[in-house]
Backbone as ProteinMPNN parsed JSONL, in Angstrom:
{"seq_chain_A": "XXXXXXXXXXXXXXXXXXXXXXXXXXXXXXXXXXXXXXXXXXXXXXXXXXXXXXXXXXXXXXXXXXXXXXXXXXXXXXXXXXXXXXXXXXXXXXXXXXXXXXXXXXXXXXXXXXXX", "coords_chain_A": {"N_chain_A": [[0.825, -1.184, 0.0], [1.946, 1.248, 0.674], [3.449, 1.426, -1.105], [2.274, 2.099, -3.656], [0.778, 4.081, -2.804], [3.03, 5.784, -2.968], [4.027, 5.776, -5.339], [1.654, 6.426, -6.734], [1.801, 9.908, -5.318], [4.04, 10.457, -6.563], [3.735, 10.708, -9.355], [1.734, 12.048, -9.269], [2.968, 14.725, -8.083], [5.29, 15.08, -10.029], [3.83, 16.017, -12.709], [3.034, 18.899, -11.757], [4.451, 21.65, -12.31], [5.933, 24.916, -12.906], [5.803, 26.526, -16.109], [7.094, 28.716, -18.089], [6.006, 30.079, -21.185], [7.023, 31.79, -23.059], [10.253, 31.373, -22.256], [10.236, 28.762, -22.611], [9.896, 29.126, -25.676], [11.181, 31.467, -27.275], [10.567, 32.716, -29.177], [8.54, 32.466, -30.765], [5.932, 33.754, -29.738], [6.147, 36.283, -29.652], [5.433, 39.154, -31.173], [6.72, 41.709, -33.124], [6.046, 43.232, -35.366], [4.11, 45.372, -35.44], [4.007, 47.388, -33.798], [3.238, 50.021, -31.392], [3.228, 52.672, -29.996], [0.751, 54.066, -28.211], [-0.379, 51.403, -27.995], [1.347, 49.533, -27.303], [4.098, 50.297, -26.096], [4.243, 52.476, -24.602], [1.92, 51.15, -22.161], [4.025, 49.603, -21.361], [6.059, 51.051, -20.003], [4.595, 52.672, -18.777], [3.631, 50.901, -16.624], [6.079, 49.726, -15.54], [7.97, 51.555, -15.48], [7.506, 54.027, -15.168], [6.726, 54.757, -12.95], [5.0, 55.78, -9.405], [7.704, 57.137, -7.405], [9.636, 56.277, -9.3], [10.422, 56.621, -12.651], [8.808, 59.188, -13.084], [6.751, 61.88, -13.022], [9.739, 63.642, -11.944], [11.074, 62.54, -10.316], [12.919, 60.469, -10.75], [15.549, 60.979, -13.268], [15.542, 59.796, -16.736], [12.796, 61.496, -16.925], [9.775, 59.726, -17.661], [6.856, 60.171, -17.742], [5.741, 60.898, -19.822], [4.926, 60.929, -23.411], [6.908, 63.053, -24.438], [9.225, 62.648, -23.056], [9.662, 59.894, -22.802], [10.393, 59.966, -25.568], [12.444, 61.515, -25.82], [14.336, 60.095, -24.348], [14.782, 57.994, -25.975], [15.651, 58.654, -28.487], [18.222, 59.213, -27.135], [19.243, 56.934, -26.739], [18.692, 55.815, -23.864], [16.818, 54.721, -23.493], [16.74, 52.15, -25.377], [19.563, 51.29, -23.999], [19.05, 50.954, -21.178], [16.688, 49.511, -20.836], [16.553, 47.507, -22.529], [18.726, 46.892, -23.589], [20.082, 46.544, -20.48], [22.488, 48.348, -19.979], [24.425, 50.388, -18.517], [23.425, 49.206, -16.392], [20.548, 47.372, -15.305], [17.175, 48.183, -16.007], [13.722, 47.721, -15.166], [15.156, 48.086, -11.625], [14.629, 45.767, -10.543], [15.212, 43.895, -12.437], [15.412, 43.222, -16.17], [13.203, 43.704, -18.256], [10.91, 41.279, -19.61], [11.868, 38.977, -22.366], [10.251, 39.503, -24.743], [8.796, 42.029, -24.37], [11.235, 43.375, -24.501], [11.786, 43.074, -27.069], [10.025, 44.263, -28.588], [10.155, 47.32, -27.233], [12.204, 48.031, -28.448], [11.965, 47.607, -31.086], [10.344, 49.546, -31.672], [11.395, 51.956, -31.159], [13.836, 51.536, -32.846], [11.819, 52.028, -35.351], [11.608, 54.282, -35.088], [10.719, 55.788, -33.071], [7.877, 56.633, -32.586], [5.081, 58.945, -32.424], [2.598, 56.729, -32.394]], "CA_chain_A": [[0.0, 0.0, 0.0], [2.85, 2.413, 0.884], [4.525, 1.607, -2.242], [1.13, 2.847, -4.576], [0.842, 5.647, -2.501], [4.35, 6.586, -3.091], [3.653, 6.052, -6.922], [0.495, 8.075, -7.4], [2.377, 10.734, -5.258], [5.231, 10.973, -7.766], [3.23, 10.756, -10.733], [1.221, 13.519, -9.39], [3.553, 15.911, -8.312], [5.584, 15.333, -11.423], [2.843, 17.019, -13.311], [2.921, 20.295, -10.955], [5.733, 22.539, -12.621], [5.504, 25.598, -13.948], [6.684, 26.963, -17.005], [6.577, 30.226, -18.782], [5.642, 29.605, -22.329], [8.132, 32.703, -23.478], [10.967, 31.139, -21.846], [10.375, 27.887, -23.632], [9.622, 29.057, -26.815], [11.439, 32.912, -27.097], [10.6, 33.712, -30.489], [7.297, 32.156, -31.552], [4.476, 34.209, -29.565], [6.346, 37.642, -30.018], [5.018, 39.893, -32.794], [7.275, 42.756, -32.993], [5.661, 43.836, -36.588], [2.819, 46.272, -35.3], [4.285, 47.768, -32.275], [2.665, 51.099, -31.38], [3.743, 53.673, -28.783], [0.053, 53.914, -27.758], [-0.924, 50.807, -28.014], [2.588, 48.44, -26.451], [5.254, 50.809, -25.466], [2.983, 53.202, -23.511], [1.574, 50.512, -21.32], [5.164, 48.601, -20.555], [6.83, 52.087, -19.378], [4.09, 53.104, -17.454], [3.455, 49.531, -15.889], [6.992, 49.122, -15.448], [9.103, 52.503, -15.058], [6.567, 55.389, -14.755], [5.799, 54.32, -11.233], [5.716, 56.782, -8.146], [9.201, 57.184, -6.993], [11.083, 56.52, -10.283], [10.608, 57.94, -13.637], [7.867, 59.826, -13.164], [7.196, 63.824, -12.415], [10.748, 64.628, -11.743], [11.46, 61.674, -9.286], [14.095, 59.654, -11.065], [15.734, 60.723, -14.748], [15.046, 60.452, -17.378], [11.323, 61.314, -16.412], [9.139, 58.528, -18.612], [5.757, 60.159, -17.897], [4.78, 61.606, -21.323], [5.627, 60.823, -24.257], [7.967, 63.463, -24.835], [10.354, 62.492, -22.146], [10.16, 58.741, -23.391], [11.371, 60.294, -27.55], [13.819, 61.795, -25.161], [15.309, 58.977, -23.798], [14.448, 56.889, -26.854], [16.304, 59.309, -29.11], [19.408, 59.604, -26.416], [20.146, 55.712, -26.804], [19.175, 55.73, -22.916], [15.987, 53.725, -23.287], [17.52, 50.573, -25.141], [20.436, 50.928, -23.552], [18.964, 50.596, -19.778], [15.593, 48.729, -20.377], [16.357, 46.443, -23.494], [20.468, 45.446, -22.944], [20.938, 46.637, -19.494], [23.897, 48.658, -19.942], [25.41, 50.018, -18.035], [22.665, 48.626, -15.216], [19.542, 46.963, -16.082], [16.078, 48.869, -15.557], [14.398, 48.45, -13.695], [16.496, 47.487, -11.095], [14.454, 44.388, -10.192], [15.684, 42.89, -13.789], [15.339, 43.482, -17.238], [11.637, 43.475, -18.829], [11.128, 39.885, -20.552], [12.6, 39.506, -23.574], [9.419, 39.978, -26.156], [8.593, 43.381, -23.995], [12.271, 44.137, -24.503], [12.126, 42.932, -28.197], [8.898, 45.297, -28.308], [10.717, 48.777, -27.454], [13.74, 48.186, -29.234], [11.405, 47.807, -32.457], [9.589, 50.757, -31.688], [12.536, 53.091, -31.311], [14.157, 51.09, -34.416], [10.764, 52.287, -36.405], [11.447, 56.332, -35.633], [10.131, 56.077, -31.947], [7.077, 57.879, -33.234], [3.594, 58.772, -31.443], [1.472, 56.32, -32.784]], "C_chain_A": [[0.873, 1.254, 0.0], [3.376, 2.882, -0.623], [3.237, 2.094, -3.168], [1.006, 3.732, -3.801], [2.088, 6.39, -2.904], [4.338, 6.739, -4.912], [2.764, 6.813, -7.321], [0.859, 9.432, -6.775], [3.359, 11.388, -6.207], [4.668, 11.233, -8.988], [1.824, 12.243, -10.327], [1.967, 15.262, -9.279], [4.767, 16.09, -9.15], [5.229, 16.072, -12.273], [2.911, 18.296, -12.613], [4.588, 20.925, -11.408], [5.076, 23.833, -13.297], [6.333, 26.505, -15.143], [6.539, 28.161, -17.864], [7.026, 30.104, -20.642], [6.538, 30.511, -23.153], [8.697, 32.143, -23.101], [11.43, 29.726, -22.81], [10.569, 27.688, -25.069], [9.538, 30.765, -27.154], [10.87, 33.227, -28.119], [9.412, 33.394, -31.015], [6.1, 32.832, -31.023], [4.667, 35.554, -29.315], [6.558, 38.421, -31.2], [5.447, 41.694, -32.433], [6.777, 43.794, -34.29], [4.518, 45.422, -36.68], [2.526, 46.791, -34.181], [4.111, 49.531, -32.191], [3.468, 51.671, -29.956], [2.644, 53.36, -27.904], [-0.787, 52.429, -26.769], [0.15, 49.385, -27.293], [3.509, 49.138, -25.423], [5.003, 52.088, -24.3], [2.585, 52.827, -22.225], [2.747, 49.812, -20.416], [5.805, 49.984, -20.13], [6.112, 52.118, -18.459], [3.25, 52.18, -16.057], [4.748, 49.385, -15.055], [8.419, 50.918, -14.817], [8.714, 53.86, -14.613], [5.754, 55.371, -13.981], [6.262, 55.736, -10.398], [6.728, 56.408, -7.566], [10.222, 56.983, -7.819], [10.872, 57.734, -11.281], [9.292, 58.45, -14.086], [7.365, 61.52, -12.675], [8.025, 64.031, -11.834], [10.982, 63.611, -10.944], [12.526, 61.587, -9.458], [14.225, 60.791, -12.876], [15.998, 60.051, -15.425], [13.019, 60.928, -16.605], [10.545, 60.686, -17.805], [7.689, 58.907, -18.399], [4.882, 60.683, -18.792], [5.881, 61.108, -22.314], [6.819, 61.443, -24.721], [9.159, 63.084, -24.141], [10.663, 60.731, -22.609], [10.502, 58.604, -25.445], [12.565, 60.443, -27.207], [14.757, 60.709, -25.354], [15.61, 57.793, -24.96], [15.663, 57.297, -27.93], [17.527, 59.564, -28.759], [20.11, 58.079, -26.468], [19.777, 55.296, -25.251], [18.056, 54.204, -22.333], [16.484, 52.186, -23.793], [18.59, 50.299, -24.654], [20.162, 50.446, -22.041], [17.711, 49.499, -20.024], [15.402, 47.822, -21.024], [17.836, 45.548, -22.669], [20.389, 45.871, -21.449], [21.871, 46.988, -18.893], [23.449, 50.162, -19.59], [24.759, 49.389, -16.692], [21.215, 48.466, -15.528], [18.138, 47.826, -15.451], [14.89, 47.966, -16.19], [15.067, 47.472, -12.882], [16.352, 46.439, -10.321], [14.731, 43.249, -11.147], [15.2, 43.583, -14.544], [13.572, 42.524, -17.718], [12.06, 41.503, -19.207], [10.976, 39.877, -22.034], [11.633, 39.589, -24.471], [9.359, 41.358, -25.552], [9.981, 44.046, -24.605], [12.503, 44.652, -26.086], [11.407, 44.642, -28.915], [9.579, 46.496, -28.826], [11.857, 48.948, -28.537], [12.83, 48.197, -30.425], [10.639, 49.062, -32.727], [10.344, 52.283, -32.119], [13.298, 52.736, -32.55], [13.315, 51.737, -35.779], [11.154, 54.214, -36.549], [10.741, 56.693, -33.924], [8.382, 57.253, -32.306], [5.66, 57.375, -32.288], [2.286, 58.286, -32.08], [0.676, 55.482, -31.964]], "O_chain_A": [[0.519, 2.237, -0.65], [3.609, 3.977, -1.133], [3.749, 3.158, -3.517], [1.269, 4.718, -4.489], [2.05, 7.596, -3.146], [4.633, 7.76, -5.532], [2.913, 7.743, -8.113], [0.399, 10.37, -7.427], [3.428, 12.576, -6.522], [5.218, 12.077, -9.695], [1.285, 13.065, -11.069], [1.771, 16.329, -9.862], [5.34, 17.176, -9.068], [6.035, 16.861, -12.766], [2.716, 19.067, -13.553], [5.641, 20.623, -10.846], [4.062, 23.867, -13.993], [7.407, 27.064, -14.922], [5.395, 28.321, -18.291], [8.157, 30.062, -21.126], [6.914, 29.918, -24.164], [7.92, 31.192, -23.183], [12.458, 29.571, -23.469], [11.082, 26.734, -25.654], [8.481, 31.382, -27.286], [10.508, 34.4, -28.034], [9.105, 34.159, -31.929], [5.089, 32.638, -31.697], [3.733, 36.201, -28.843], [7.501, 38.408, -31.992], [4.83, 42.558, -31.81], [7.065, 44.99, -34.254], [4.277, 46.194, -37.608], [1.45, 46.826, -33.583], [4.825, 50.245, -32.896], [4.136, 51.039, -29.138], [2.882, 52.636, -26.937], [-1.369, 52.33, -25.689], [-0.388, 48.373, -26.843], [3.695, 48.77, -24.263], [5.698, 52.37, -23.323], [2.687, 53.578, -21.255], [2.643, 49.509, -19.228], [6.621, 49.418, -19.403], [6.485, 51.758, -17.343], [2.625, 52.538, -15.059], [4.618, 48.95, -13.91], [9.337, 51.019, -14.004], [9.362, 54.631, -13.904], [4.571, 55.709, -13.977], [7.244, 56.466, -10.531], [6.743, 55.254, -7.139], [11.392, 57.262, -7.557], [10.978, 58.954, -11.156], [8.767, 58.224, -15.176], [8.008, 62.086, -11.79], [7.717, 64.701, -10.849], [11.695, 64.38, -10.3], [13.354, 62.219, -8.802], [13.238, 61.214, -13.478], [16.894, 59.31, -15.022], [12.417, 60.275, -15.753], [10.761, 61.193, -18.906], [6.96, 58.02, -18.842], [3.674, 60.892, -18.682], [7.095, 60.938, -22.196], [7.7, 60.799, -25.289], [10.207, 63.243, -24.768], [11.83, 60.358, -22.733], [10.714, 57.668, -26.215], [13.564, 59.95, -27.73], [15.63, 60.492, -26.195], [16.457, 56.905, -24.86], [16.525, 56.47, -28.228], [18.243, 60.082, -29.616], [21.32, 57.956, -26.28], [20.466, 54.321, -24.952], [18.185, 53.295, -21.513], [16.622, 51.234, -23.025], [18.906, 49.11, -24.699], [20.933, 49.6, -21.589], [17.8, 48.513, -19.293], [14.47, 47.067, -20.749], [18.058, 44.591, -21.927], [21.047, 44.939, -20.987], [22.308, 46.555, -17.826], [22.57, 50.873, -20.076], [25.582, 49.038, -15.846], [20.642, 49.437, -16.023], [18.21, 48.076, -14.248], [14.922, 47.533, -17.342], [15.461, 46.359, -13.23], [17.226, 45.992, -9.578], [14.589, 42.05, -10.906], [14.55, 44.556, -14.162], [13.096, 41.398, -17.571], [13.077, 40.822, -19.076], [10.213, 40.543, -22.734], [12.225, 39.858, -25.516], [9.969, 42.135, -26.287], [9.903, 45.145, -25.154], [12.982, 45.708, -26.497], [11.935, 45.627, -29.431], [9.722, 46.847, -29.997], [12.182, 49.907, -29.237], [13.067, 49.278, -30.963], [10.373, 49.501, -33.846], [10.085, 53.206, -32.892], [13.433, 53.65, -33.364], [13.817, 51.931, -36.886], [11.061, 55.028, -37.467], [10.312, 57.82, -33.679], [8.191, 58.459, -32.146], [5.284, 56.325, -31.767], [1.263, 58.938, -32.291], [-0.421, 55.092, -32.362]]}, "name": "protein", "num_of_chains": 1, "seq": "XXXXXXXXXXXXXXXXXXXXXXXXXXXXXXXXXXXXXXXXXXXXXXXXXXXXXXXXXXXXXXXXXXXXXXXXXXXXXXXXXXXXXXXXXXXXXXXXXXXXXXXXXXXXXXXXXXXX"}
């Protein structure tokens, strides 16, 4: 009896993992083709960096809470350099976005960074 309990234990928590479907499979469920300011790069800044206490009304610089301040930074090299590679320290400073978000901006600013 011990020994079938110890088997339907293993064979159940075998099954219990979890896996992040980007991680497995980087390049197949990120669509970098139709990447909008409004509509992608908008939402991951101000989800992600245009929080109270960083880059937001004058907190942290660059300030990331309007668009013009993220052409700024976009146009200065400062945005893929801190929030895509990480260089010279990754933003934000709990890690680097995940890599379709990252793929994301970098295509955006690649396009002309423009306010669409």
């Amino acid at each position: 009896m011990r020994t079938l309990l110890t088997a339907l234990l293993a064979l159940a928590l075998g099954g219990c993992y979890y896996d992040v479907e980007e991680e497995l499979y980087p390049n197949r469920l990120c669509d970098v083709t139709n990447v909008t300011f409004s509509g992608t790069v908008q939402p991951l800044i101000q989800g992600n960096c245009a929080v109270p206490g960083c880059h937001v009304a004058g907190a942290q610089t660059p300030d990331l809470g309007s668009y013009a301040g993220i052409k700024a930074a976009a146009d200065a090299g400062v945005l893929v350099g801190r929030a895509v590679q990480g260089n010279p320290s990754p933003m934000p400073p709990t890690g680097l976005l995940p890599d379709c978000d990252r793929r994301r901006i970098e295509a955006w600013v690649n396009a002309g960074a423009l306010n669409n």
